[in-house]
PDB file of C-alpha atoms in Angstrom:
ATOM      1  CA  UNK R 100     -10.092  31.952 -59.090  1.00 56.00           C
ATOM      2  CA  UNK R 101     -13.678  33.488 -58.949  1.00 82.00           C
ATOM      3  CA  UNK R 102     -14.015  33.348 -54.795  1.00 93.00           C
ATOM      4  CA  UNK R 103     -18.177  33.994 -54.960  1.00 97.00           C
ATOM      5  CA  UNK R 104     -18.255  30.867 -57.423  1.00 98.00           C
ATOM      6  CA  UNK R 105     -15.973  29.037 -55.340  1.00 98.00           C
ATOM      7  CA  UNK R 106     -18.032  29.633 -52.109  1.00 98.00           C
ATOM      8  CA  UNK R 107     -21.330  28.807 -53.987  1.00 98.00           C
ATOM      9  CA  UNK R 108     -19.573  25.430 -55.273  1.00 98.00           C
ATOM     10  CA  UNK R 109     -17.986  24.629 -51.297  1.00 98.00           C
ATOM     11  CA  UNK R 110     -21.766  25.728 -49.830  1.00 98.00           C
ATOM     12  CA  UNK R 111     -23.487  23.001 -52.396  1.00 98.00           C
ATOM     13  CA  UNK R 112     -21.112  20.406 -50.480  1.00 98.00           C
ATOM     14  CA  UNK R 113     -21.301  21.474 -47.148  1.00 98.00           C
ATOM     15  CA  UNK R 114     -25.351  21.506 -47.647  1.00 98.00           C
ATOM     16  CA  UNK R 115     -25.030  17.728 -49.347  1.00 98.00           C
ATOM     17  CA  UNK R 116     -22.114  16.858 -46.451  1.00 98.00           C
ATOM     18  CA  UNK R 117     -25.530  17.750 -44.084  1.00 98.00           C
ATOM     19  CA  UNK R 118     -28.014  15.919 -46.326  1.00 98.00           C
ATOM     20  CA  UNK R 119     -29.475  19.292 -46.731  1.00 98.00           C
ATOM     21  CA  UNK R 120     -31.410  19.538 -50.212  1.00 98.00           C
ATOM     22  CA  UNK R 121     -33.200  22.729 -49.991  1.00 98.00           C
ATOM     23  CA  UNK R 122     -30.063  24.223 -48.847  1.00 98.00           C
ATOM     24  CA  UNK R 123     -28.304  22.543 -52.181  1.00 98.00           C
ATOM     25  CA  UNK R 124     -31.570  23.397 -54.384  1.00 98.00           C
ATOM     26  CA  UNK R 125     -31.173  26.899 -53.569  1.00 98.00           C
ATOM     27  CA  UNK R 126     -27.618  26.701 -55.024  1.00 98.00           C
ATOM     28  CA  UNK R 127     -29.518  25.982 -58.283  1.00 98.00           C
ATOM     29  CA  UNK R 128     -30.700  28.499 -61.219  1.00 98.00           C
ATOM     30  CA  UNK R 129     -34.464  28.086 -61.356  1.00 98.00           C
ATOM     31  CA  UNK R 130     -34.028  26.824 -65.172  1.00 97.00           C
ATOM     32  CA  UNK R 131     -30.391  24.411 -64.068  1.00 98.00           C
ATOM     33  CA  UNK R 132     -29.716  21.345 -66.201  1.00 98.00           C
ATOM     34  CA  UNK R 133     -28.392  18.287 -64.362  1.00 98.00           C
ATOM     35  CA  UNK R 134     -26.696  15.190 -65.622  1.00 98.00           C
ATOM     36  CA  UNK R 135     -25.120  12.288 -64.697  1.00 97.00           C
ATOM     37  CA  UNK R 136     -24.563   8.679 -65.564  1.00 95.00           C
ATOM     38  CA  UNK R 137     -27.295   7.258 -63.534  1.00 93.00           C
ATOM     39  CA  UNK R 138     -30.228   9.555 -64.014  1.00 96.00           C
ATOM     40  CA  UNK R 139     -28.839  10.824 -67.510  1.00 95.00           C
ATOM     41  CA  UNK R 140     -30.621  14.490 -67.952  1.00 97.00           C
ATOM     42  CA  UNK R 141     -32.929  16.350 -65.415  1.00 98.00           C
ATOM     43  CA  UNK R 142     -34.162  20.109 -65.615  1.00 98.00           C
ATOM     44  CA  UNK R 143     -35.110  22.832 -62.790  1.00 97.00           C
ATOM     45  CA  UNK R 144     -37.469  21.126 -60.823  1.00 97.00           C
ATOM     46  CA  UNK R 145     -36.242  17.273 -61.761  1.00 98.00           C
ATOM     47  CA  UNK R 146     -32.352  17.831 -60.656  1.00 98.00           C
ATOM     48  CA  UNK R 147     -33.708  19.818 -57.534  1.00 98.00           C
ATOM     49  CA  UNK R 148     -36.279  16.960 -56.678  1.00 98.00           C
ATOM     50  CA  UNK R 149     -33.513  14.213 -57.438  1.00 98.00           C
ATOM     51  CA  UNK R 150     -31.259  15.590 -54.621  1.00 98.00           C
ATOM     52  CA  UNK R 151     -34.159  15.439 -52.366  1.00 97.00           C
ATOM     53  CA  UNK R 152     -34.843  12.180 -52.930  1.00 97.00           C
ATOM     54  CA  UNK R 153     -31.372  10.990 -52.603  1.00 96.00           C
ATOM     55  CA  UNK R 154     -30.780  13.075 -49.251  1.00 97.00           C
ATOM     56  CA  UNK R 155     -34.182  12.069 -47.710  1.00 96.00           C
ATOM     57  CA  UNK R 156     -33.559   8.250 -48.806  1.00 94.00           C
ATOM     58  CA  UNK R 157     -29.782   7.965 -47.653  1.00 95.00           C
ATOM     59  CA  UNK R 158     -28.470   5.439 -45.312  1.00 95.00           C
ATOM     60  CA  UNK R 159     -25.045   5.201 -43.995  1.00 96.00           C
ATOM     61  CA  UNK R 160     -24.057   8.523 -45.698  1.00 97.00           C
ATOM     62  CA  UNK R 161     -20.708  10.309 -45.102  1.00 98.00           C
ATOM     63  CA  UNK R 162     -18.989  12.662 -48.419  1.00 98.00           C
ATOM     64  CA  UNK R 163     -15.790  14.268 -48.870  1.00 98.00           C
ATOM     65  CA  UNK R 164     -15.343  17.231 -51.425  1.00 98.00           C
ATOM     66  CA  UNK R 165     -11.821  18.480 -52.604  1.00 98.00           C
ATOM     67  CA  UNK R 166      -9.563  20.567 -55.267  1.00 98.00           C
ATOM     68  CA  UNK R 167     -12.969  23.222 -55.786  1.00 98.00           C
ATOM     69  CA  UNK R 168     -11.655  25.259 -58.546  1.00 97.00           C
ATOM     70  CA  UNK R 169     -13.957  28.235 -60.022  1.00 97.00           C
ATOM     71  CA  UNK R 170     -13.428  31.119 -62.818  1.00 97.00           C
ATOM     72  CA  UNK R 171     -15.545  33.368 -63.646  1.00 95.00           C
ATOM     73  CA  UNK R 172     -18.468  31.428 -65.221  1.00 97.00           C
ATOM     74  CA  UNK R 173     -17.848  28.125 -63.597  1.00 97.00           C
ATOM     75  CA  UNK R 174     -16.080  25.689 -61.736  1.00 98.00           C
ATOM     76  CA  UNK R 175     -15.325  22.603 -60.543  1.00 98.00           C
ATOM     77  CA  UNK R 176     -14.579  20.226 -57.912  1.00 98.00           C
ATOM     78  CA  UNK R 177     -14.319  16.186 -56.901  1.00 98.00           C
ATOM     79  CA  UNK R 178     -16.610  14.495 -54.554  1.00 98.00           C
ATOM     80  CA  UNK R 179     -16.866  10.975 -53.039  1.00 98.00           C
ATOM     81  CA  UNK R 180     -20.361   9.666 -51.515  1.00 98.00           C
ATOM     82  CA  UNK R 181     -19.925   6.612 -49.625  1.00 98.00           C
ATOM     83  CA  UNK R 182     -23.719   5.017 -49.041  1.00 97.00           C
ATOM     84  CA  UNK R 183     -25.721   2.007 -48.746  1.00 96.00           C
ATOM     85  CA  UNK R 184     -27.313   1.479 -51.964  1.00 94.00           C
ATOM     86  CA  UNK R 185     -30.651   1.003 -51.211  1.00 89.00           C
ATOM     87  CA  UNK R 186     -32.165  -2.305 -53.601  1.00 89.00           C
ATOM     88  CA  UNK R 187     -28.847  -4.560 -52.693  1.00 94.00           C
ATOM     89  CA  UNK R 188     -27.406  -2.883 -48.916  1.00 95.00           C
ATOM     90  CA  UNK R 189     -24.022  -2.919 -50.526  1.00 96.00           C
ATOM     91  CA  UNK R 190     -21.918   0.163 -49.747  1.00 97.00           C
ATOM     92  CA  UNK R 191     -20.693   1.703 -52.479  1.00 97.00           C
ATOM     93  CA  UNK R 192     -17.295   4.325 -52.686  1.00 98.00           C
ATOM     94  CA  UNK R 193     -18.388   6.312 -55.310  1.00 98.00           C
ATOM     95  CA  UNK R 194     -15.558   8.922 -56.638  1.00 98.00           C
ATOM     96  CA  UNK R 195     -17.002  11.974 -58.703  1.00 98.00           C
ATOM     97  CA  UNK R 196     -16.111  14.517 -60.907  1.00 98.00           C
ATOM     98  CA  UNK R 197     -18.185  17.344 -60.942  1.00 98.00           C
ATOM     99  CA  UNK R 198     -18.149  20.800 -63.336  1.00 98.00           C
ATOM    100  CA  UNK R 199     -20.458  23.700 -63.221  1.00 98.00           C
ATOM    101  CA  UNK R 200     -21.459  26.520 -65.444  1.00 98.00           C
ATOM    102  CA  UNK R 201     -22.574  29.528 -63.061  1.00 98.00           C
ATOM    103  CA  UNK R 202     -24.254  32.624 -63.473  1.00 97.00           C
ATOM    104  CA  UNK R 203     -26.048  35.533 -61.868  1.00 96.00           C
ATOM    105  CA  UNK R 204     -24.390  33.671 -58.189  1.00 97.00           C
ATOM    106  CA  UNK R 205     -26.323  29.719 -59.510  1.00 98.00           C
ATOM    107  CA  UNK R 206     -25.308  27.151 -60.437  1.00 98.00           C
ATOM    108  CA  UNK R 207     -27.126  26.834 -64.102  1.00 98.00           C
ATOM    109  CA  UNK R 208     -25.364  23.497 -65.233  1.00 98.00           C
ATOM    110  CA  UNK R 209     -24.034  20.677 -62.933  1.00 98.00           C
ATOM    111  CA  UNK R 210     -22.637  17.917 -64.529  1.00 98.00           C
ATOM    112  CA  UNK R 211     -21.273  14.327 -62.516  1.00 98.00           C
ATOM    113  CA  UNK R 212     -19.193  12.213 -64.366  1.00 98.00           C
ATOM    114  CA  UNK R 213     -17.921   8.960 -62.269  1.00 97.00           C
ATOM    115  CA  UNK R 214     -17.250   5.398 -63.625  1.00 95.00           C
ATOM    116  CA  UNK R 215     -20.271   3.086 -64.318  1.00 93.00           C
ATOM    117  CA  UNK R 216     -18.506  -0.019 -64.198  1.00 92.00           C
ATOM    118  CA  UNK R 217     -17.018   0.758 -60.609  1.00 95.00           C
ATOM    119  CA  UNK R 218     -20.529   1.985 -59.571  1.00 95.00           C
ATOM    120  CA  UNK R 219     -21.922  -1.097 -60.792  1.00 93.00           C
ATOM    121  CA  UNK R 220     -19.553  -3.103 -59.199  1.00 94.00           C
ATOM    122  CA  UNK R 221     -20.344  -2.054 -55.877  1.00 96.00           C
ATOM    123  CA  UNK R 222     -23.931  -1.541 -56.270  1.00 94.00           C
ATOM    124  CA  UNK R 223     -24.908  -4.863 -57.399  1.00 92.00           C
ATOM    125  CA  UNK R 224     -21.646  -7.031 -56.603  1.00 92.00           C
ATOM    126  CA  UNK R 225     -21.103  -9.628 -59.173  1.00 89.00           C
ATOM    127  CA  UNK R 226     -23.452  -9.271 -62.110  1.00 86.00           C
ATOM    128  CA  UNK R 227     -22.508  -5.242 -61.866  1.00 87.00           C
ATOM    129  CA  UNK R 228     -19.255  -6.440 -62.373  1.00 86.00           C
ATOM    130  CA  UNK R 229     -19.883  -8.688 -65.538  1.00 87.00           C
ATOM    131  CA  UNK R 230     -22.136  -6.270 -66.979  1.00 85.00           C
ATOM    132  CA  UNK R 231     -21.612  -2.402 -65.569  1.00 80.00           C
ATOM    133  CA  UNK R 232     -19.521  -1.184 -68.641  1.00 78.00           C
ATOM    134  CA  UNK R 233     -22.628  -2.422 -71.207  1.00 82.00           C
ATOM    135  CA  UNK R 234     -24.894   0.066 -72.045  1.00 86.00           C
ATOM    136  CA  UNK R 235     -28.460  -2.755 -70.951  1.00 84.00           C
ATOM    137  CA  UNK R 236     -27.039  -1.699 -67.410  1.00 83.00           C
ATOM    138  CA  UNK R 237     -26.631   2.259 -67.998  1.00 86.00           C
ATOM    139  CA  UNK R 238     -30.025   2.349 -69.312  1.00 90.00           C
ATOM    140  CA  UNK R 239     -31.651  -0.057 -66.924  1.00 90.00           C
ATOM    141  CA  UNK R 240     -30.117   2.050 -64.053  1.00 91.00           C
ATOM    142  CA  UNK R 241     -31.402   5.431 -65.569  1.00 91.00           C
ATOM    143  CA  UNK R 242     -34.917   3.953 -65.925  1.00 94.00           C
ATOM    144  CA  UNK R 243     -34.667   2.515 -62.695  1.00 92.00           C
ATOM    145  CA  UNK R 244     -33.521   6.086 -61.374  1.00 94.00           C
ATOM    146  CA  UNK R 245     -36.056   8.207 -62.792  1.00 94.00           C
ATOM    147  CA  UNK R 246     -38.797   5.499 -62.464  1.00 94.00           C
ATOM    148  CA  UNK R 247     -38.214   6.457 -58.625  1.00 94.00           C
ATOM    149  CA  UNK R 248     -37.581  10.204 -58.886  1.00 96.00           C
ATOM    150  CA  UNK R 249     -41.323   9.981 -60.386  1.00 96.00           C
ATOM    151  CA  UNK R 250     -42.663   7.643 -57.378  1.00 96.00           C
ATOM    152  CA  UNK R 251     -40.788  10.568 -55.250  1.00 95.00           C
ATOM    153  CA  UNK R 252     -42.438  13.434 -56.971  1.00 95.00           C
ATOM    154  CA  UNK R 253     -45.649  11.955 -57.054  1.00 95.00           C
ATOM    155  CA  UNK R 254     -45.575  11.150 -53.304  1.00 93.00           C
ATOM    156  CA  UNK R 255     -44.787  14.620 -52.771  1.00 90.00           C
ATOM    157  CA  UNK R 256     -47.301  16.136 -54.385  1.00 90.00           C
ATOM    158  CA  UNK R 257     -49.826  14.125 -52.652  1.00 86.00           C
ATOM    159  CA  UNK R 258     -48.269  15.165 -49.259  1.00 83.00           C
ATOM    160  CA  UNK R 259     -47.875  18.659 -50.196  1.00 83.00           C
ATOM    161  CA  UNK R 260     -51.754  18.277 -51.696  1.00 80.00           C
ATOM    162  CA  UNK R 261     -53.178  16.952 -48.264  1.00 76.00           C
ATOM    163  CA  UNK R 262     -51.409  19.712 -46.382  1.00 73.00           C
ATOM    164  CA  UNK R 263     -48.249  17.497 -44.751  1.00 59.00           C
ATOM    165  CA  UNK R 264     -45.096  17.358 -45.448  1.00 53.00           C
ATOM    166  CA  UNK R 265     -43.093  15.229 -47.709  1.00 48.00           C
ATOM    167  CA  UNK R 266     -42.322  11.857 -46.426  1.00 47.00           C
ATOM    168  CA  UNK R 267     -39.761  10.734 -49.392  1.00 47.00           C
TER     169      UNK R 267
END
């Protein structure tokens, strides 16, 4: 087991476990490719600016990381975020799966893979249930997602334009 890309992997976990994003964006290749089954594809500065979001935005947060595995040009490791999704206040369990290409000491591609349908099922409670495995829902979700990464980014950049801070 590569220990550098294990320690990169467990520091990317510890910074989430602390709602930390810069911390976790600093983990990140400046050119990294994201994906996931909610926000489907983001590059560099879209996965970095996703994990802000989600950290600044987080209610009720807690997350567990185990089994980190890591070779030399990668790795692994499985996650569970337990939140309040925001649009419904349900909390959801979510269980990930995450693997990693690394190089140069980043992370240059992160990918999540966790169950829709579950996700669904605790997000939105009944009609996730009926209709989380269909792909309306996926695609509804992943507009939904990066319709508010955008509303994020744009909010930033007004902040950062006007000399403040970002207020997510």
């Amino acid at each position: 087991m590569s220990t550098e890309n294990a320690q990169l992997i467990t520091r990317f976990y510890e910074a989430f476990q602390c709602l930390d994003a810069e911390e976790m964006a600093r983990c990140y290749a400046p050119d990294v490719r994201f994906s996931d089954p909610a926000f489907g594809e983001l590059n560099g500065d879209d996965a970095r600016d996703m994990w802000r979001m989600l950290t600044s935005r987080a209610k009720k947060f807690s997350l567990t990381f185990s089994d980190v595995q890591a070779d030399a040009s990668g790795g692994s490791a499985n996650w569970v975020a337990t939140y309040l999704f925001p649009q419904t206040g349900r909390t959801v369990v979510n269980r990930i799966h995450a693997s990693f290409v690394i190089r140069d000491g980043l992370i240059v591609e992160h990918r999540d893979h966790f169950d829709m349908w579950r996700w669904a099922a605790q997000a939105l409670g009944f009609q996730g249930m009926l209709i989380g495995w269909t792909p309306l829902l996926k695609n509804t979700v992943r507009k939904q997602a990066r319709g508010g990464l955008r509303q994020f980014q744009a909010a930033r950049a007004s902040d950062e334009q006007h000399g403040g801070e970002a207020r997510g």
